C-alpha positions as a Python dict, from the first residue, in 0.01 Angstrom:
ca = {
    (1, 'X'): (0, 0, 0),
    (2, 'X'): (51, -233, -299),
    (3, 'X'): (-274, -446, -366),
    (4, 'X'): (-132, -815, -381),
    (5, 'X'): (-195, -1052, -708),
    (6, 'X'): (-374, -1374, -598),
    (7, 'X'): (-114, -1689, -465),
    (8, 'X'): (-163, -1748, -175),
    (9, 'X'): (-383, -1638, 154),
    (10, 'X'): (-187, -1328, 281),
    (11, 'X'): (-128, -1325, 661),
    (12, 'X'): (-360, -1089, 850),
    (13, 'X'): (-106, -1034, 1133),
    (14, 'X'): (207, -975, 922),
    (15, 'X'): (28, -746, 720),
    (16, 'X'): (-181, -506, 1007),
    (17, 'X'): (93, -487, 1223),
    (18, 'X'): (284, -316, 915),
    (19, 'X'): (-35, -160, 806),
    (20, 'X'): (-80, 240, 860),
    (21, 'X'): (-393, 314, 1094),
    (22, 'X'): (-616, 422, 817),
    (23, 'X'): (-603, 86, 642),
    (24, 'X'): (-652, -71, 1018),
    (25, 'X'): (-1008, 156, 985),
    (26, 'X'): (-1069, 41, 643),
    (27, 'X'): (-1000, -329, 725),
    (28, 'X'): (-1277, -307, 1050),
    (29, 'X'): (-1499, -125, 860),
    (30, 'X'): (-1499, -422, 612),
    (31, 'X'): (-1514, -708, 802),
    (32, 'X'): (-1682, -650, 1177),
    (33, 'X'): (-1936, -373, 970),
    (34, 'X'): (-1980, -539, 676),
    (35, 'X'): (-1928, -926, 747),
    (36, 'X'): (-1655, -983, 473),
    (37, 'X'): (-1368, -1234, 517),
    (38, 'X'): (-997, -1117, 592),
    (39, 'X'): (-846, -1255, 286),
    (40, 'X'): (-1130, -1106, 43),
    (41, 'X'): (-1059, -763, 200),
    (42, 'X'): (-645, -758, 197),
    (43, 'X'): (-697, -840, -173),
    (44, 'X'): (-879, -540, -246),
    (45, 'X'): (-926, -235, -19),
    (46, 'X'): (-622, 14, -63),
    (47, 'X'): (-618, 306, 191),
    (48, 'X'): (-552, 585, -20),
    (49, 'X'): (-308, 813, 276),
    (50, 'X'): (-188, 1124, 36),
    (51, 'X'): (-407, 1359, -143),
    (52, 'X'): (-230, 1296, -513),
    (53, 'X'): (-299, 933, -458),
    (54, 'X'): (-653, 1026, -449),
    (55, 'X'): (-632, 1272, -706),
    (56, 'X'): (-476, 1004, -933),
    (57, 'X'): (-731, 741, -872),
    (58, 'X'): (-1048, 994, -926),
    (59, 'X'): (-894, 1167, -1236),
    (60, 'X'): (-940, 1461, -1009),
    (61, 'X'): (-556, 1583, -1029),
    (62, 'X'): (-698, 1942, -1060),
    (63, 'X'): (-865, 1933, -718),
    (64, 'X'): (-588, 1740, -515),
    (65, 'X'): (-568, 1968, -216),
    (66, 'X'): (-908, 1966, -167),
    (67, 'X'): (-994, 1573, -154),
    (68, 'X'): (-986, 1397, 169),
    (69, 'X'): (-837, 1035, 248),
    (70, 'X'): (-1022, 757, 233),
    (71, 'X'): (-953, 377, 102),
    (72, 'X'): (-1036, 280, -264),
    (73, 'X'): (-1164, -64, -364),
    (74, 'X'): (-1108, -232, -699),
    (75, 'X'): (-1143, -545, -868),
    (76, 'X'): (-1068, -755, -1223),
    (77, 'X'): (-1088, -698, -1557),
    (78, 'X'): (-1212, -1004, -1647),
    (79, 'X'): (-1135, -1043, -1985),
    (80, 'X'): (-785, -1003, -1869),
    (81, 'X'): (-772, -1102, -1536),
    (82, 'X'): (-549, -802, -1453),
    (83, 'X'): (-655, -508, -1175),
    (84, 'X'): (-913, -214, -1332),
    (85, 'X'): (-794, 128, -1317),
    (86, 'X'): (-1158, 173, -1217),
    (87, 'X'): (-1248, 151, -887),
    (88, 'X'): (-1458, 307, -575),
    (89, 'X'): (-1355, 598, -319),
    (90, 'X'): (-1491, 606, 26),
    (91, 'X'): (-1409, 908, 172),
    (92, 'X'): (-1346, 962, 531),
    (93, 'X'): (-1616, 1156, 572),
    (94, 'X'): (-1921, 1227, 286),
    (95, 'X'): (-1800, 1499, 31),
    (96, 'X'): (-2058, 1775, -11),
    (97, 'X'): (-2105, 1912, -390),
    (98, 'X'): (-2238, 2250, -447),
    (99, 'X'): (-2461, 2107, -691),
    (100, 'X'): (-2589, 1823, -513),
    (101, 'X'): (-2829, 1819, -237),
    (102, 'X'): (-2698, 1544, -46),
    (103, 'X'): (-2333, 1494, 43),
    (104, 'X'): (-2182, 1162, -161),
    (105, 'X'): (-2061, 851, 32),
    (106, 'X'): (-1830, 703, -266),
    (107, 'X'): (-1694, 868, -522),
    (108, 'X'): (-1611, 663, -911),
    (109, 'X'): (-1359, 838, -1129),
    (110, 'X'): (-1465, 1077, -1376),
    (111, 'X'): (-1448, 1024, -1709),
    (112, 'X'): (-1336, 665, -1918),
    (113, 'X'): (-1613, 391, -1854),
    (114, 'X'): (-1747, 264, -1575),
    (115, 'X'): (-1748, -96, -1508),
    (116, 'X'): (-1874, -356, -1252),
    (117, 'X'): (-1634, -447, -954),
    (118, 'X'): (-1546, -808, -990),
    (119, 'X'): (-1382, -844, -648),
    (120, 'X'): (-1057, -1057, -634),
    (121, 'X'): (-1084, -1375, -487),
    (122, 'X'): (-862, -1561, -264),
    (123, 'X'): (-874, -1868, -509),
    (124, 'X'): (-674, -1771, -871),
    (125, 'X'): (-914, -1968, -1034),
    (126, 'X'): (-1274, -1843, -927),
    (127, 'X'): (-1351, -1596, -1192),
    (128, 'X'): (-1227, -1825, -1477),
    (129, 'X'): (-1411, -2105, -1366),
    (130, 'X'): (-1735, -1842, -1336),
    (131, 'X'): (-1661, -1755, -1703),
    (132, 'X'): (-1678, -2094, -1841),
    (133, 'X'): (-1970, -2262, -1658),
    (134, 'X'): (-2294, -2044, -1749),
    (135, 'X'): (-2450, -2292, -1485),
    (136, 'X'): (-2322, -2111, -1192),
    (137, 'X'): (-2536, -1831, -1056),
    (138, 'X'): (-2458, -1509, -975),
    (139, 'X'): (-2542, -1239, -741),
    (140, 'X'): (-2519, -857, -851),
    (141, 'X'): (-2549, -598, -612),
    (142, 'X'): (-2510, -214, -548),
    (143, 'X'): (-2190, -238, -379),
    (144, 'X'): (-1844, -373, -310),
    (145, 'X'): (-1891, -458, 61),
    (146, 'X'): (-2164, -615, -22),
    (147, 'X'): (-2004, -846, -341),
    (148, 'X'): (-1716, -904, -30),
    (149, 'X'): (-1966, -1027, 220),
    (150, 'X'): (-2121, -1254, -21),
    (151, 'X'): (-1827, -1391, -166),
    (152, 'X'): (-1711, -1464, 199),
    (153, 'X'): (-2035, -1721, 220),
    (154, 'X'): (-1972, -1879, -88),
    (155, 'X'): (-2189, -1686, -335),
    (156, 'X'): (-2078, -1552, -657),
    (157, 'X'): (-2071, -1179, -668),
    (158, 'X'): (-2062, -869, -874),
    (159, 'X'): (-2095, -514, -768),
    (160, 'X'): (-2250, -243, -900),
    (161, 'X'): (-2109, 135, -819),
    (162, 'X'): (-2475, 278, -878),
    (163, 'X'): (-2840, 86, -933),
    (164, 'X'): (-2757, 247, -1292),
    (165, 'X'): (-2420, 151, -1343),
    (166, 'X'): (-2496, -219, -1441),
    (167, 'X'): (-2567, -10, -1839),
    (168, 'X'): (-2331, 165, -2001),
    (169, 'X'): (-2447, 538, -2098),
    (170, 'X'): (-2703, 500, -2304),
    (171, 'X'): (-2905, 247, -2084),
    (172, 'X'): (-2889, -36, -2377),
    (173, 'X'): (-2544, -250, -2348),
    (174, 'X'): (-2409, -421, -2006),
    (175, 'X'): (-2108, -291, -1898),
    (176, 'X'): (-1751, -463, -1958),
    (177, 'X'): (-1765, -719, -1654),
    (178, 'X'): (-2132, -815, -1641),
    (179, 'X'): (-2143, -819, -2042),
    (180, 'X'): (-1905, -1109, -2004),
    (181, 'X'): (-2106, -1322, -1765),
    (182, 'X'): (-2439, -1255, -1874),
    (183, 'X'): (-2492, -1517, -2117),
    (184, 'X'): (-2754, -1746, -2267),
    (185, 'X'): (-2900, -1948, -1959),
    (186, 'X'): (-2717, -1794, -1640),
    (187, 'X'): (-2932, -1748, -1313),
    (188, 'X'): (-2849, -1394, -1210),
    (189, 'X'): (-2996, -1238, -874),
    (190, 'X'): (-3002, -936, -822),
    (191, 'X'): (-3020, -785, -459),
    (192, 'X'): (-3040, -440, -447),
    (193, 'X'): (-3122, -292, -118),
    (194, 'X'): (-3475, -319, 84),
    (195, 'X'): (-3542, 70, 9),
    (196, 'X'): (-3653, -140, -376),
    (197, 'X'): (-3958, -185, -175),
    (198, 'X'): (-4065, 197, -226),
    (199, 'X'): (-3797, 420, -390),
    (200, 'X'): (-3925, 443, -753),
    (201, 'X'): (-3625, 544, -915),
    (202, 'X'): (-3414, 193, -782),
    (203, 'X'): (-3724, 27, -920),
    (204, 'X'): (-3698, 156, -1263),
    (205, 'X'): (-3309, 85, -1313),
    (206, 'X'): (-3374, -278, -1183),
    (207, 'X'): (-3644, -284, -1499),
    (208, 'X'): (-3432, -146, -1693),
    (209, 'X'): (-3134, -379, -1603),
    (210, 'X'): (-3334, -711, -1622),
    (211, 'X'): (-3482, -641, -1946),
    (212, 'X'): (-3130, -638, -2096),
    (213, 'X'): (-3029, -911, -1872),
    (214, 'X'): (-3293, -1119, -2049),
    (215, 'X'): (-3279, -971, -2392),
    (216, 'X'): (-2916, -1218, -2335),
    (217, 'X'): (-3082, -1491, -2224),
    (218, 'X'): (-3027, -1501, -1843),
    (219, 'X'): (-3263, -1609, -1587),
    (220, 'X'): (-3315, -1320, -1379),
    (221, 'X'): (-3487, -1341, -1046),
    (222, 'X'): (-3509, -1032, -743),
    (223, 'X'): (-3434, -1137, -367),
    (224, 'X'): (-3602, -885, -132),
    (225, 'X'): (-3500, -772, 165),
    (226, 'X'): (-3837, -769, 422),
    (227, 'X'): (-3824, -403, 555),
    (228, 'X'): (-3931, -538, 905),
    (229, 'X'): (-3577, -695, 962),
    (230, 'X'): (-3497, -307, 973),
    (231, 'X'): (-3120, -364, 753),
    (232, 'X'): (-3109, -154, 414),
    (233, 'X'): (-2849, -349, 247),
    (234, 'X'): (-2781, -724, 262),
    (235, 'X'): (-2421, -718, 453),
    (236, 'X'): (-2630, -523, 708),
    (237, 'X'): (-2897, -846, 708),
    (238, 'X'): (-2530, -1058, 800),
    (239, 'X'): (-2420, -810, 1084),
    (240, 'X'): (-2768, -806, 1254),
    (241, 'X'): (-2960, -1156, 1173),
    (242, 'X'): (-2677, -1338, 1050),
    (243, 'X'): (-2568, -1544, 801),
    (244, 'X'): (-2827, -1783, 753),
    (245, 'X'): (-3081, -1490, 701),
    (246, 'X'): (-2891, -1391, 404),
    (247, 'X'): (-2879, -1756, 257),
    (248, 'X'): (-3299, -1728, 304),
    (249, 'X'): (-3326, -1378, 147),
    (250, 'X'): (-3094, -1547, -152),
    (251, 'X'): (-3316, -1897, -168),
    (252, 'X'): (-3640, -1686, -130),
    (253, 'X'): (-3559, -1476, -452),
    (254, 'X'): (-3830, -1462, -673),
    (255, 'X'): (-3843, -1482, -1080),
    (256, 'X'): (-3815, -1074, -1232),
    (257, 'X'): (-4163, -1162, -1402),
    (258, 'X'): (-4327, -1243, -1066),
    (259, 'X'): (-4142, -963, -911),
    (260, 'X'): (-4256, -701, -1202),
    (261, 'X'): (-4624, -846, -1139),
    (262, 'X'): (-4636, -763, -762),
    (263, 'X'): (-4477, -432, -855),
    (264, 'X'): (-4790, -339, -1120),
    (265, 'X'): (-5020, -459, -847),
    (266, 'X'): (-4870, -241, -597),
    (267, 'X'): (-4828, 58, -846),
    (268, 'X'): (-5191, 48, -954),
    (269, 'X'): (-5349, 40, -571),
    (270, 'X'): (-5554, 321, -555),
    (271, 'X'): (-5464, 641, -365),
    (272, 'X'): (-5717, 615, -164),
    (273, 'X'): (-5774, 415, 116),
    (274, 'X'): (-6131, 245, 301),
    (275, 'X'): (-6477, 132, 122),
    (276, 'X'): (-6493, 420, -124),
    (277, 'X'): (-6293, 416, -439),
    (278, 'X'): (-6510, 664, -623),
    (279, 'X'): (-6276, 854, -860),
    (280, 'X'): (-6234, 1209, -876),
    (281, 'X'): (-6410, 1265, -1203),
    (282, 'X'): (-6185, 1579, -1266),
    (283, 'X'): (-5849, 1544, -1247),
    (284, 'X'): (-5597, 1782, -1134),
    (285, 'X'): (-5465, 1987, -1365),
    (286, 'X'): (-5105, 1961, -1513),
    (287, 'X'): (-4956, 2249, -1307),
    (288, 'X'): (-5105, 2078, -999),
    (289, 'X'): (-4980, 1715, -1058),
    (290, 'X'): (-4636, 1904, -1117),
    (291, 'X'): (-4662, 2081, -786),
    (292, 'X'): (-4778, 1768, -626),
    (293, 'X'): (-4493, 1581, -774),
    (294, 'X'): (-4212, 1828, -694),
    (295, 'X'): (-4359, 1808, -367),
    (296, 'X'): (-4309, 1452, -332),
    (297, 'X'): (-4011, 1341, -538),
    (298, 'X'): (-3790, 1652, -531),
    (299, 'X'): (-3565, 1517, -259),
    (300, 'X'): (-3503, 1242, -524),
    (301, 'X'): (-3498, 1417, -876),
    (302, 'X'): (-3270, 1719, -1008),
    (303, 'X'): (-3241, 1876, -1373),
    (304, 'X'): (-2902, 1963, -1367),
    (305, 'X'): (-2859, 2297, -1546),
    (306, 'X'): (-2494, 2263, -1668),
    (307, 'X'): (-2495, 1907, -1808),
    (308, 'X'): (-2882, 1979, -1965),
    (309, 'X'): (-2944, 1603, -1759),
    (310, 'X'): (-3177, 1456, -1523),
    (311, 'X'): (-3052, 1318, -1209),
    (312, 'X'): (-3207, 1042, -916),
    (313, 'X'): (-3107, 1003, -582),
    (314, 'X'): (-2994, 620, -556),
    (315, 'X'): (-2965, 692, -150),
    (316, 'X'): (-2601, 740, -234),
    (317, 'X'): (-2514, 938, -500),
    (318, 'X'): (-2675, 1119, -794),
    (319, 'X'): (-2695, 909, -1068),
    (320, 'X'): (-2784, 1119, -1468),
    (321, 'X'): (-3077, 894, -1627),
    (322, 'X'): (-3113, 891, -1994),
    (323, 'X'): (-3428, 1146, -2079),
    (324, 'X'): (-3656, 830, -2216),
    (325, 'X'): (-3598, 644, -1938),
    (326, 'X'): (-3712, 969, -1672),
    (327, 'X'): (-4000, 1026, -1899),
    (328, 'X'): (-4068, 635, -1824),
    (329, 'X'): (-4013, 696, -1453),
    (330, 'X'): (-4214, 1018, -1470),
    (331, 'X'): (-4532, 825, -1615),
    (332, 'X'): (-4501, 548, -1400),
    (333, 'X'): (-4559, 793, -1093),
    (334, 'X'): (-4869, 965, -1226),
    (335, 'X'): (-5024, 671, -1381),
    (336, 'X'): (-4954, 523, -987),
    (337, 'X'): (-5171, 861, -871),
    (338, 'X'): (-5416, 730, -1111),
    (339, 'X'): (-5453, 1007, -1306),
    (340, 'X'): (-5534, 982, -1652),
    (341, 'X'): (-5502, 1309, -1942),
    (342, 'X'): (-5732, 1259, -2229),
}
């Protein structure tokens, strides 16, 4: 199926009742699971029904007989205003890597540059309108579903594919999309997912991503989503609180300095818990911190021979971190431990 170009609302009936069953699936998936609007979802989920199609979109021609079906979302380039080439692959079912411990829910193609997915909206003129008033805030997420849902109650949205993959390689530049809406004075938000509240590795790619957010000038703030409403990401806050829920979580977001403040409070609580906070005058040694780490985060964290890289978990996919910024993370766990090498 041919993604449309933006003129006019596309009718939901003509188009299912012509559409194959696996774009039916897609289409649900979107909007009952994930709250998006009709329109917002015709204009950019593709089911992807032959093997080479897949192949094609991945870069993965090599591999074609092996890749399941699935539907691929993609958005704007919006310096051009055209469709990316990049994009996102949901596969029917997760695809289990040899190499990876956990089998991967989406799938970006390999190799060429990454970008954000700047969803295609219903009205021709959104994104152009976004690009010349810095005054209009925008949310950034981990996630197209999530951009869709957002979009669908008025917000403006951007999706990342990965917590990471708001940096190019490197960790220092924004990519393509973002790069050309972060500028001097915009109010960006970013929502990642209510695992922030505890998964260190999502916590140390939204530091990373804020400082260069403000290094441009924008005014970044975090909204949080409260782990006792029991809904990991925020289209799952729209399916089971509803919508106005989501329009709290978005009001309620708090300035990145205040939210970097609570998360130094909470990283430097001491291990220990009642009346006695006597330290351990000896610390463990380096071996046993390792062990005790391993232990805890190896679930999370891979060295992955081939490559020579480091890898986090994002809850998704495995996602390589530069080495300075896993040294970073790596520090930030032991100095929450509160152990200190002389």
């Amino acid at each position: 199926m041919i993604l449309p170009q933006v003129t006019e609302k596309p009718t939901v009936i003509d188009v299912l009742d012509s559409a194959p069953k696996t774009y039916n699936s897609a289409f649900e998936e979107w909007t009952q699971g994930s709250g998006v609007s009709e329109s917002i979802t015709l204009f950019n989920v593709e089911p992807l029904t032959e093997r080479g199609v897949v192949a094609k979109k991945l870069n993965k021609k090599k591999y074609f007989d092996k890749l399941p079906l699935g539907w691929w979302v993609s958005g704007l380039d919006l310096k051009t205003m055209h469709r990316q080439t990049f994009g996102q692959f949901k596969p029917k079912e997760p695809i289990q890597s040899p190499k990876a411990k956990k089998p991967a829910k989406y799938l970006t193609p390999t190799g060429g540059e990454y970008d954000a997915i700047a969803l295609q909206h219903p009205d021709e003129d959104h994104w152009q309108r976004v690009l010349d008033d810095p005054s209009i805030p925008i949310a950034l997420d981990e996630g197209a579903k999530k951009a869709g849902m957002l979009m669908t109650l008025g917000f403006v949205a951007l999706a990342l594919c990965g917590v990471w993959m708001g940096l190019k390689k490197g960790g220092k530049e924004l990519v393509n999309n973002l790069a050309l809406l972060a500028v001097q004075g915009r109010p960006i938000t970013i929502v990642f997912d209510a695992d922030l509240a505890y998964k260190t590795g999502i916590q140390l790619a939204l530091k990373a991503l804020a400082t260069v957010l403000k290094q441009r000038g924008c005014i970044v703030s975090v909204a949080i989503i409260p782990l006792e409403l029991e809904a990991n990401g925020i289209d799952d806050v729209k399916i089971k609180h509803g919508e106005e829920m989501v329009k709290k979580i978005m009001a309620d977001a708090i300035p990145y300095a205040q939210w970097l403040k609570n998360l130094e409070a909470q990283m430097s609580q001491p291990a220990t818990s009642g009346g006695n906070q006597k330290s351990n005058p000896k610390p463990p040694t380096p071996r046993e911190t390792a062990a005790l780490i391993a232990e805890e985060y190896g679930h999370q964290w891979k060295f992955d021979n081939e490559q020579k890289e480091w890898r986090v978990y994002s809850g998704k996919h495995w996602e390589k971190v530069e080495i300075g910024n896993f040294e970073t993370l790596l520090m930030r766990v032991v100095d929450a431990k509160n152990i200190a090498y002389t």
